[in-house]
Amino acid sequence: MSQYNNIFISREDFPDYKAKGIPYTGFVIGEGYAFVQYQEYYEDKDGTVMDINDNIPSYQICIPNIVQVQCIDTSKEMIKKALEGYFAKMDAQDMLCVKEIP
């Protein structure tokens, strides 16, 4: 799991992050892997979105705006990784708390 952030939040916390506009990259326990994408979009002078797929005519001069999109990979593989990683992390923490009784 080294290519992923080894951070875990509950499925109850994820909507709170989204509602507060806090970008999150990491596992959502039982849901999958959340990540952020950045997407360009263009507006005309009145603020109307002209295009989000980068299909602006060459004669049109536009400066792109960037929007942050919170995504979540809910594939079976990512849900499994989210659960396995979380339980492995909990087991490791439990082992640190175990003391031998003399």
PDB file of N, CA, C and O in Angstrom, residues 20-89:
ATOM      1  N   LYS A  20     -17.104  20.776   4.564  1.00  0.00           N
ATOM      2  CA  LYS A  20     -16.249  21.883   5.021  1.00  0.00           C
ATOM      3  C   LYS A  20     -15.243  22.307   3.962  1.00  0.00           C
ATOM      4  O   LYS A  20     -14.477  23.239   4.171  1.00  0.00           O
ATOM      5  N   GLY A  21     -15.211  21.599   2.825  1.00  0.00           N
ATOM      6  CA  GLY A  21     -14.287  21.944   1.761  1.00  0.00           C
ATOM      7  C   GLY A  21     -12.846  21.550   2.052  1.00  0.00           C
ATOM      8  O   GLY A  21     -11.917  22.116   1.491  1.00  0.00           O
ATOM      9  N   ILE A  22     -12.665  20.557   2.915  1.00  0.00           N
ATOM     10  CA  ILE A  22     -11.329  20.081   3.265  1.00  0.00           C
ATOM     11  C   ILE A  22     -10.956  18.946   2.316  1.00  0.00           C
ATOM     12  O   ILE A  22     -11.593  17.898   2.334  1.00  0.00           O
ATOM     13  N   PRO A  23      -9.939  19.156   1.481  1.00  0.00           N
ATOM     14  CA  PRO A  23      -9.545  18.073   0.572  1.00  0.00           C
ATOM     15  C   PRO A  23      -8.938  16.918   1.354  1.00  0.00           C
ATOM     16  O   PRO A  23      -8.184  17.122   2.300  1.00  0.00           O
ATOM     17  N   TYR A  24      -9.281  15.703   0.971  1.00  0.00           N
ATOM     18  CA  TYR A  24      -8.792  14.520   1.689  1.00  0.00           C
ATOM     19  C   TYR A  24      -8.278  13.496   0.701  1.00  0.00           C
ATOM     20  O   TYR A  24      -8.941  13.175  -0.286  1.00  0.00           O
ATOM     21  N   THR A  25      -7.087  12.991   0.980  1.00  0.00           N
ATOM     22  CA  THR A  25      -6.519  11.893   0.208  1.00  0.00           C
ATOM     23  C   THR A  25      -6.133  10.810   1.195  1.00  0.00           C
ATOM     24  O   THR A  25      -5.274  11.026   2.054  1.00  0.00           O
ATOM     25  N   GLY A  26      -6.800   9.681   1.101  1.00  0.00           N
ATOM     26  CA  GLY A  26      -6.556   8.554   1.989  1.00  0.00           C
ATOM     27  C   GLY A  26      -7.734   7.603   1.946  1.00  0.00           C
ATOM     28  O   GLY A  26      -8.659   7.776   1.156  1.00  0.00           O
ATOM     29  N   PHE A  27      -7.677   6.611   2.799  1.00  0.00           N
ATOM     30  CA  PHE A  27      -8.727   5.595   2.816  1.00  0.00           C
ATOM     31  C   PHE A  27      -9.918   6.034   3.655  1.00  0.00           C
ATOM     32  O   PHE A  27      -9.763   6.692   4.677  1.00  0.00           O
ATOM     33  N   VAL A  28     -11.098   5.667   3.185  1.00  0.00           N
ATOM     34  CA  VAL A  28     -12.339   5.841   3.932  1.00  0.00           C
ATOM     35  C   VAL A  28     -12.767   4.422   4.282  1.00  0.00           C
ATOM     36  O   VAL A  28     -13.037   3.613   3.387  1.00  0.00           O
ATOM     37  N   ILE A  29     -12.771   4.112   5.553  1.00  0.00           N
ATOM     38  CA  ILE A  29     -13.007   2.743   6.015  1.00  0.00           C
ATOM     39  C   ILE A  29     -14.337   2.219   5.482  1.00  0.00           C
ATOM     40  O   ILE A  29     -15.388   2.812   5.688  1.00  0.00           O
ATOM     41  N   GLY A  30     -14.263   1.095   4.771  1.00  0.00           N
ATOM     42  CA  GLY A  30     -15.449   0.457   4.225  1.00  0.00           C
ATOM     43  C   GLY A  30     -15.974   1.089   2.943  1.00  0.00           C
ATOM     44  O   GLY A  30     -16.935   0.592   2.370  1.00  0.00           O
ATOM     45  N   GLU A  31     -15.350   2.176   2.472  1.00  0.00           N
ATOM     46  CA  GLU A  31     -15.827   2.874   1.272  1.00  0.00           C
ATOM     47  C   GLU A  31     -14.848   2.812   0.114  1.00  0.00           C
ATOM     48  O   GLU A  31     -15.261   2.695  -1.026  1.00  0.00           O
ATOM     49  N   GLY A  32     -13.544   2.943   0.388  1.00  0.00           N
ATOM     50  CA  GLY A  32     -12.555   2.938  -0.679  1.00  0.00           C
ATOM     51  C   GLY A  32     -11.463   3.956  -0.434  1.00  0.00           C
ATOM     52  O   GLY A  32     -11.148   4.293   0.693  1.00  0.00           O
ATOM     53  N   TYR A  33     -10.891   4.475  -1.532  1.00  0.00           N
ATOM     54  CA  TYR A  33      -9.777   5.410  -1.458  1.00  0.00           C
ATOM     55  C   TYR A  33     -10.191   6.762  -2.029  1.00  0.00           C
ATOM     56  O   TYR A  33     -10.604   6.860  -3.186  1.00  0.00           O
ATOM     57  N   ALA A  34     -10.087   7.802  -1.209  1.00  0.00           N
ATOM     58  CA  ALA A  34     -10.468   9.151  -1.621  1.00  0.00           C
ATOM     59  C   ALA A  34      -9.236   9.905  -2.111  1.00  0.00           C
ATOM     60  O   ALA A  34      -8.135   9.732  -1.580  1.00  0.00           O
ATOM     61  N   PHE A  35      -9.439  10.742  -3.117  1.00  0.00           N
ATOM     62  CA  PHE A  35      -8.350  11.549  -3.655  1.00  0.00           C
ATOM     63  C   PHE A  35      -8.943  12.804  -4.285  1.00  0.00           C
ATOM     64  O   PHE A  35     -10.146  12.912  -4.468  1.00  0.00           O
ATOM     65  N   VAL A  36      -8.079  13.750  -4.582  1.00  0.00           N
ATOM     66  CA  VAL A  36      -8.516  15.024  -5.147  1.00  0.00           C
ATOM     67  C   VAL A  36      -7.974  15.153  -6.565  1.00  0.00           C
ATOM     68  O   VAL A  36      -6.819  14.836  -6.823  1.00  0.00           O
ATOM     69  N   GLN A  37      -8.823  15.601  -7.469  1.00  0.00           N
ATOM     70  CA  GLN A  37      -8.405  15.929  -8.831  1.00  0.00           C
ATOM     71  C   GLN A  37      -8.622  17.418  -9.042  1.00  0.00           C
ATOM     72  O   GLN A  37      -9.533  18.012  -8.454  1.00  0.00           O
ATOM     73  N   TYR A  38      -7.795  17.992  -9.871  1.00  0.00           N
ATOM     74  CA  TYR A  38      -7.938  19.405 -10.223  1.00  0.00           C
ATOM     75  C   TYR A  38      -8.317  19.479 -11.693  1.00  0.00           C
ATOM     76  O   TYR A  38      -7.694  18.840 -12.526  1.00  0.00           O
ATOM     77  N   GLN A  39      -9.368  20.232 -11.993  1.00  0.00           N
ATOM     78  CA  GLN A  39      -9.886  20.285 -13.344  1.00  0.00           C
ATOM     79  C   GLN A  39     -10.002  21.740 -13.787  1.00  0.00           C
ATOM     80  O   GLN A  39     -10.458  22.603 -13.025  1.00  0.00           O
ATOM     81  N   GLU A  40      -9.591  22.013 -15.009  1.00  0.00           N
ATOM     82  CA  GLU A  40      -9.700  23.353 -15.569  1.00  0.00           C
ATOM     83  C   GLU A  40     -11.101  23.572 -16.134  1.00  0.00           C
ATOM     84  O   GLU A  40     -11.730  22.636 -16.624  1.00  0.00           O
ATOM     85  N   TYR A  41     -11.547  24.800 -16.062  1.00  0.00           N
ATOM     86  CA  TYR A  41     -12.775  25.172 -16.747  1.00  0.00           C
ATOM     87  C   TYR A  41     -12.644  26.633 -17.177  1.00  0.00           C
ATOM     88  O   TYR A  41     -11.820  27.373 -16.642  1.00  0.00           O
ATOM     89  N   TYR A  42     -13.416  27.021 -18.152  1.00  0.00           N
ATOM     90  CA  TYR A  42     -13.337  28.363 -18.707  1.00  0.00           C
ATOM     91  C   TYR A  42     -14.683  29.058 -18.580  1.00  0.00           C
ATOM     92  O   TYR A  42     -15.717  28.443 -18.734  1.00  0.00           O
ATOM     93  N   GLU A  43     -14.633  30.348 -18.287  1.00  0.00           N
ATOM     94  CA  GLU A  43     -15.847  31.157 -18.201  1.00  0.00           C
ATOM     95  C   GLU A  43     -15.777  32.272 -19.228  1.00  0.00           C
ATOM     96  O   GLU A  43     -14.690  32.743 -19.566  1.00  0.00           O
ATOM     97  N   ASP A  44     -16.948  32.710 -19.690  1.00  0.00           N
ATOM     98  CA  ASP A  44     -16.953  33.900 -20.537  1.00  0.00           C
ATOM     99  C   ASP A  44     -16.966  35.122 -19.634  1.00  0.00           C
ATOM    100  O   ASP A  44     -16.916  35.011 -18.404  1.00  0.00           O
ATOM    101  N   LYS A  45     -17.028  36.312 -20.229  1.00  0.00           N
ATOM    102  CA  LYS A  45     -16.931  37.545 -19.432  1.00  0.00           C
ATOM    103  C   LYS A  45     -18.096  37.718 -18.459  1.00  0.00           C
ATOM    104  O   LYS A  45     -18.002  38.463 -17.494  1.00  0.00           O
ATOM    105  N   ASP A  46     -19.218  37.013 -18.696  1.00  0.00           N
ATOM    106  CA  ASP A  46     -20.371  37.100 -17.802  1.00  0.00           C
ATOM    107  C   ASP A  46     -20.326  36.070 -16.676  1.00  0.00           C
ATOM    108  O   ASP A  46     -21.212  36.036 -15.832  1.00  0.00           O
ATOM    109  N   GLY A  47     -19.303  35.198 -16.696  1.00  0.00           N
ATOM    110  CA  GLY A  47     -19.174  34.188 -15.656  1.00  0.00           C
ATOM    111  C   GLY A  47     -19.852  32.869 -15.987  1.00  0.00           C
ATOM    112  O   GLY A  47     -19.929  31.986 -15.140  1.00  0.00           O
ATOM    113  N   THR A  48     -20.363  32.744 -17.213  1.00  0.00           N
ATOM    114  CA  THR A  48     -20.987  31.494 -17.636  1.00  0.00           C
ATOM    115  C   THR A  48     -19.893  30.503 -18.021  1.00  0.00           C
ATOM    116  O   THR A  48     -18.967  30.854 -18.756  1.00  0.00           O
ATOM    117  N   VAL A  49     -19.989  29.283 -17.530  1.00  0.00           N
ATOM    118  CA  VAL A  49     -18.989  28.266 -17.868  1.00  0.00           C
ATOM    119  C   VAL A  49     -19.119  27.941 -19.342  1.00  0.00           C
ATOM    120  O   VAL A  49     -20.175  27.535 -19.823  1.00  0.00           O
ATOM    121  N   MET A  50     -18.019  28.145 -20.076  1.00  0.00           N
ATOM    122  CA  MET A  50     -18.020  27.886 -21.517  1.00  0.00           C
ATOM    123  C   MET A  50     -17.652  26.446 -21.822  1.00  0.00           C
ATOM    124  O   MET A  50     -18.227  25.828 -22.701  1.00  0.00           O
ATOM    125  N   ASP A  51     -16.649  25.927 -21.127  1.00  0.00           N
ATOM    126  CA  ASP A  51     -16.158  24.601 -21.471  1.00  0.00           C
ATOM    127  C   ASP A  51     -15.358  24.039 -20.308  1.00  0.00           C
ATOM    128  O   ASP A  51     -14.640  24.759 -19.638  1.00  0.00           O
ATOM    129  N   ILE A  52     -15.491  22.750 -20.095  1.00  0.00           N
ATOM    130  CA  ILE A  52     -14.728  22.093 -19.047  1.00  0.00           C
ATOM    131  C   ILE A  52     -13.821  21.011 -19.633  1.00  0.00           C
ATOM    132  O   ILE A  52     -13.053  20.395 -18.941  1.00  0.00           O
ATOM    133  N   ASN A  53     -13.885  20.818 -20.953  1.00  0.00           N
ATOM    134  CA  ASN A  53     -13.107  19.766 -21.608  1.00  0.00           C
ATOM    135  C   ASN A  53     -11.953  20.292 -22.440  1.00  0.00           C
ATOM    136  O   ASN A  53     -11.417  19.584 -23.277  1.00  0.00           O
ATOM    137  N   ASP A  54     -11.600  21.550 -22.242  1.00  0.00           N
ATOM    138  CA  ASP A  54     -10.458  22.148 -22.942  1.00  0.00           C
ATOM    139  C   ASP A  54     -10.685  22.260 -24.447  1.00  0.00           C
ATOM    140  O   ASP A  54      -9.752  22.162 -25.235  1.00  0.00           O
ATOM    141  N   ASN A  55     -11.932  22.482 -24.879  1.00  0.00           N
ATOM    142  CA  ASN A  55     -12.257  22.600 -26.296  1.00  0.00           C
ATOM    143  C   ASN A  55     -12.506  24.055 -26.697  1.00  0.00           C
ATOM    144  O   ASN A  55     -13.444  24.368 -27.411  1.00  0.00           O
ATOM    145  N   ILE A  56     -11.659  24.949 -26.245  1.00  0.00           N
ATOM    146  CA  ILE A  56     -11.817  26.368 -26.550  1.00  0.00           C
ATOM    147  C   ILE A  56     -11.228  26.647 -27.939  1.00  0.00           C
ATOM    148  O   ILE A  56     -10.119  26.212 -28.240  1.00  0.00           O
ATOM    149  N   PRO A  57     -11.947  27.377 -28.787  1.00  0.00           N
ATOM    150  CA  PRO A  57     -11.401  27.706 -30.109  1.00  0.00           C
ATOM    151  C   PRO A  57     -10.081  28.470 -29.979  1.00  0.00           C
ATOM    152  O   PRO A  57      -9.903  29.253 -29.048  1.00  0.00           O
ATOM    153  N   SER A  58      -9.174  28.271 -30.929  1.00  0.00           N
ATOM    154  CA  SER A  58      -7.838  28.864 -30.841  1.00  0.00           C
ATOM    155  C   SER A  58      -7.862  30.392 -30.852  1.00  0.00           C
ATOM    156  O   SER A  58      -6.981  31.028 -30.310  1.00  0.00           O
ATOM    157  N   TYR A  59      -8.882  31.006 -31.460  1.00  0.00           N
ATOM    158  CA  TYR A  59      -8.961  32.472 -31.517  1.00  0.00           C
ATOM    159  C   TYR A  59      -9.486  33.071 -30.204  1.00  0.00           C
ATOM    160  O   TYR A  59      -9.402  34.263 -29.987  1.00  0.00           O
ATOM    161  N   GLN A  60     -10.029  32.251 -29.348  1.00  0.00           N
ATOM    162  CA  GLN A  60     -10.590  32.704 -28.072  1.00  0.00           C
ATOM    163  C   GLN A  60      -9.479  32.748 -27.038  1.00  0.00           C
ATOM    164  O   GLN A  60      -8.775  31.771 -26.837  1.00  0.00           O
ATOM    165  N   ILE A  61      -9.312  33.874 -26.404  1.00  0.00           N
ATOM    166  CA  ILE A  61      -8.297  33.980 -25.355  1.00  0.00           C
ATOM    167  C   ILE A  61      -8.996  33.813 -24.018  1.00  0.00           C
ATOM    168  O   ILE A  61      -9.863  34.604 -23.645  1.00  0.00           O
ATOM    169  N   CYS A  62      -8.621  32.767 -23.314  1.00  0.00           N
ATOM    170  CA  CYS A  62      -9.233  32.477 -22.017  1.00  0.00           C
ATOM    171  C   CYS A  62      -8.153  32.053 -21.040  1.00  0.00           C
ATOM    172  O   CYS A  62      -7.209  31.359 -21.408  1.00  0.00           O
ATOM    173  N   ILE A  63      -8.325  32.464 -19.836  1.00  0.00           N
ATOM    174  CA  ILE A  63      -7.452  31.982 -18.766  1.00  0.00           C
ATOM    175  C   ILE A  63      -8.275  30.974 -17.980  1.00  0.00           C
ATOM    176  O   ILE A  63      -9.375  31.292 -17.518  1.00  0.00           O
ATOM    177  N   PRO A  64      -7.763  29.754 -17.838  1.00  0.00           N
ATOM    178  CA  PRO A  64      -8.576  28.741 -17.154  1.00  0.00           C
ATOM    179  C   PRO A  64      -8.688  28.988 -15.655  1.00  0.00           C
ATOM    180  O   PRO A  64      -7.787  29.534 -15.027  1.00  0.00           O
ATOM    181  N   ASN A  65      -9.805  28.623 -15.135  1.00  0.00           N
ATOM    182  CA  ASN A  65      -9.997  28.549 -13.691  1.00  0.00           C
ATOM    183  C   ASN A  65      -9.782  27.089 -13.321  1.00  0.00           C
ATOM    184  O   ASN A  65      -9.904  26.202 -14.153  1.00  0.00           O
ATOM    185  N   ILE A  66      -9.495  26.855 -12.080  1.00  0.00           N
ATOM    186  CA  ILE A  66      -9.274  25.479 -11.641  1.00  0.00           C
ATOM    187  C   ILE A  66     -10.232  25.174 -10.500  1.00  0.00           C
ATOM    188  O   ILE A  66     -10.391  25.962  -9.573  1.00  0.00           O
ATOM    189  N   VAL A  67     -10.887  24.032 -10.617  1.00  0.00           N
ATOM    190  CA  VAL A  67     -11.801  23.588  -9.579  1.00  0.00           C
ATOM    191  C   VAL A  67     -11.236  22.293  -8.972  1.00  0.00           C
ATOM    192  O   VAL A  67     -10.646  21.471  -9.663  1.00  0.00           O
ATOM    193  N   GLN A  68     -11.401  22.174  -7.688  1.00  0.00           N
ATOM    194  CA  GLN A  68     -10.942  20.991  -6.959  1.00  0.00           C
ATOM    195  C   GLN A  68     -12.112  20.024  -6.843  1.00  0.00           C
ATOM    196  O   GLN A  68     -13.191  20.407  -6.388  1.00  0.00           O
ATOM    197  N   VAL A  69     -11.910  18.789  -7.273  1.00  0.00           N
ATOM    198  CA  VAL A  69     -12.977  17.790  -7.259  1.00  0.00           C
ATOM    199  C   VAL A  69     -12.579  16.652  -6.323  1.00  0.00           C
ATOM    200  O   VAL A  69     -11.543  16.015  -6.523  1.00  0.00           O
ATOM    201  N   GLN A  70     -13.375  16.425  -5.293  1.00  0.00           N
ATOM    202  CA  GLN A  70     -13.123  15.317  -4.371  1.00  0.00           C
ATOM    203  C   GLN A  70     -13.708  14.053  -4.975  1.00  0.00           C
ATOM    204  O   GLN A  70     -14.872  14.008  -5.324  1.00  0.00           O
ATOM    205  N   CYS A  71     -12.873  13.034  -5.119  1.00  0.00           N
ATOM    206  CA  CYS A  71     -13.297  11.771  -5.739  1.00  0.00           C
ATOM    207  C   CYS A  71     -13.071  10.628  -4.755  1.00  0.00           C
ATOM    208  O   CYS A  71     -12.316  10.769  -3.795  1.00  0.00           O
ATOM    209  N   ILE A  72     -13.718   9.506  -5.022  1.00  0.00           N
ATOM    210  CA  ILE A  72     -13.466   8.303  -4.218  1.00  0.00           C
ATOM    211  C   ILE A  72     -13.552   7.080  -5.135  1.00  0.00           C
ATOM    212  O   ILE A  72     -14.487   6.940  -5.916  1.00  0.00           O
ATOM    213  N   ASP A  73     -12.526   6.255  -5.041  1.00  0.00           N
ATOM    214  CA  ASP A  73     -12.469   5.005  -5.799  1.00  0.00           C
ATOM    215  C   ASP A  73     -13.169   3.949  -4.947  1.00  0.00           C
ATOM    216  O   ASP A  73     -12.654   3.547  -3.901  1.00  0.00           O
ATOM    217  N   THR A  74     -14.338   3.528  -5.387  1.00  0.00           N
ATOM    218  CA  THR A  74     -15.132   2.562  -4.621  1.00  0.00           C
ATOM    219  C   THR A  74     -15.067   1.166  -5.231  1.00  0.00           C
ATOM    220  O   THR A  74     -15.969   0.360  -5.028  1.00  0.00           O
ATOM    221  N   SER A  75     -13.986   0.891  -5.940  1.00  0.00           N
ATOM    222  CA  SER A  75     -13.831  -0.446  -6.518  1.00  0.00           C
ATOM    223  C   SER A  75     -13.653  -1.464  -5.386  1.00  0.00           C
ATOM    224  O   SER A  75     -13.271  -1.120  -4.268  1.00  0.00           O
ATOM    225  N   LYS A  76     -13.946  -2.717  -5.675  1.00  0.00           N
ATOM    226  CA  LYS A  76     -13.796  -3.768  -4.667  1.00  0.00           C
ATOM    227  C   LYS A  76     -12.373  -3.813  -4.126  1.00  0.00           C
ATOM    228  O   LYS A  76     -12.159  -4.018  -2.930  1.00  0.00           O
ATOM    229  N   GLU A  77     -11.408  -3.605  -5.007  1.00  0.00           N
ATOM    230  CA  GLU A  77     -10.003  -3.629  -4.603  1.00  0.00           C
ATOM    231  C   GLU A  77      -9.702  -2.543  -3.557  1.00  0.00           C
ATOM    232  O   GLU A  77      -9.042  -2.798  -2.549  1.00  0.00           O
ATOM    233  N   MET A  78     -10.210  -1.330  -3.772  1.00  0.00           N
ATOM    234  CA  MET A  78      -9.932  -0.230  -2.843  1.00  0.00           C
ATOM    235  C   MET A  78     -10.700  -0.396  -1.527  1.00  0.00           C
ATOM    236  O   MET A  78     -10.187  -0.058  -0.466  1.00  0.00           O
ATOM    237  N   ILE A  79     -11.915  -0.925  -1.598  1.00  0.00           N
ATOM    238  CA  ILE A  79     -12.662  -1.184  -0.362  1.00  0.00           C
ATOM    239  C   ILE A  79     -11.916  -2.227   0.470  1.00  0.00           C
ATOM    240  O   ILE A  79     -11.750  -2.076   1.679  1.00  0.00           O
ATOM    241  N   LYS A  80     -11.415  -3.266  -0.198  1.00  0.00           N
ATOM    242  CA  LYS A  80     -10.665  -4.317   0.494  1.00  0.00           C
ATOM    243  C   LYS A  80      -9.391  -3.746   1.120  1.00  0.00           C
ATOM    244  O   LYS A  80      -9.091  -4.018   2.282  1.00  0.00           O
ATOM    245  N   LYS A  81      -8.659  -2.902   0.374  1.00  0.00           N
ATOM    246  CA  LYS A  81      -7.443  -2.291   0.902  1.00  0.00           C
ATOM    247  C   LYS A  81      -7.757  -1.397   2.099  1.00  0.00           C
ATOM    248  O   LYS A  81      -7.001  -1.349   3.070  1.00  0.00           O
ATOM    249  N   ALA A  82      -8.874  -0.677   2.025  1.00  0.00           N
ATOM    250  CA  ALA A  82      -9.259   0.209   3.120  1.00  0.00           C
ATOM    251  C   ALA A  82      -9.540  -0.585   4.390  1.00  0.00           C
ATOM    252  O   ALA A  82      -9.135  -0.193   5.486  1.00  0.00           O
ATOM    253  N   LEU A  83     -10.212  -1.710   4.251  1.00  0.00           N
ATOM    254  CA  LEU A  83     -10.527  -2.541   5.419  1.00  0.00           C
ATOM    255  C   LEU A  83      -9.288  -3.278   5.931  1.00  0.00           C
ATOM    256  O   LEU A  83      -9.016  -3.269   7.142  1.00  0.00           O
ATOM    257  N   GLU A  84      -8.521  -3.891   5.035  1.00  0.00           N
ATOM    258  CA  GLU A  84      -7.333  -4.635   5.451  1.00  0.00           C
ATOM    259  C   GLU A  84      -6.317  -3.721   6.113  1.00  0.00           C
ATOM    260  O   GLU A  84      -5.750  -4.051   7.152  1.00  0.00           O
ATOM    261  N   GLY A  85      -6.079  -2.566   5.512  1.00  0.00           N
ATOM    262  CA  GLY A  85      -5.106  -1.624   6.062  1.00  0.00           C
ATOM    263  C   GLY A  85      -5.517  -1.098   7.418  1.00  0.00           C
ATOM    264  O   GLY A  85      -4.703  -0.967   8.323  1.00  0.00           O
ATOM    265  N   TYR A  86      -6.798  -0.802   7.556  1.00  0.00           N
ATOM    266  CA  TYR A  86      -7.295  -0.286   8.826  1.00  0.00           C
ATOM    267  C   TYR A  86      -7.136  -1.332   9.925  1.00  0.00           C
ATOM    268  O   TYR A  86      -6.639  -1.036  11.017  1.00  0.00           O
ATOM    269  N   PHE A  87      -7.541  -2.574   9.654  1.00  0.00           N
ATOM    270  CA  PHE A  87      -7.436  -3.613  10.679  1.00  0.00           C
ATOM    271  C   PHE A  87      -5.991  -3.956  10.989  1.00  0.00           C
ATOM    272  O   PHE A  87      -5.645  -4.222  12.142  1.00  0.00           O
ATOM    273  N   ALA A  88      -5.117  -3.926   9.991  1.00  0.00           N
ATOM    274  CA  ALA A  88      -3.688  -4.168  10.234  1.00  0.00           C
ATOM    275  C   ALA A  88      -3.116  -3.072  11.119  1.00  0.00           C
ATOM    276  O   ALA A  88      -2.331  -3.333  12.038  1.00  0.00           O
ATOM    277  N   LYS A  89      -3.518  -1.842  10.876  1.00  0.00           N
ATOM    278  CA  LYS A  89      -3.054  -0.709  11.686  1.00  0.00           C
ATOM    279  C   LYS A  89      -3.563  -0.851  13.118  1.00  0.00           C
ATOM    280  O   LYS A  89      -2.823  -0.613  14.072  1.00  0.00           O
TER     281      LYS A  89
END
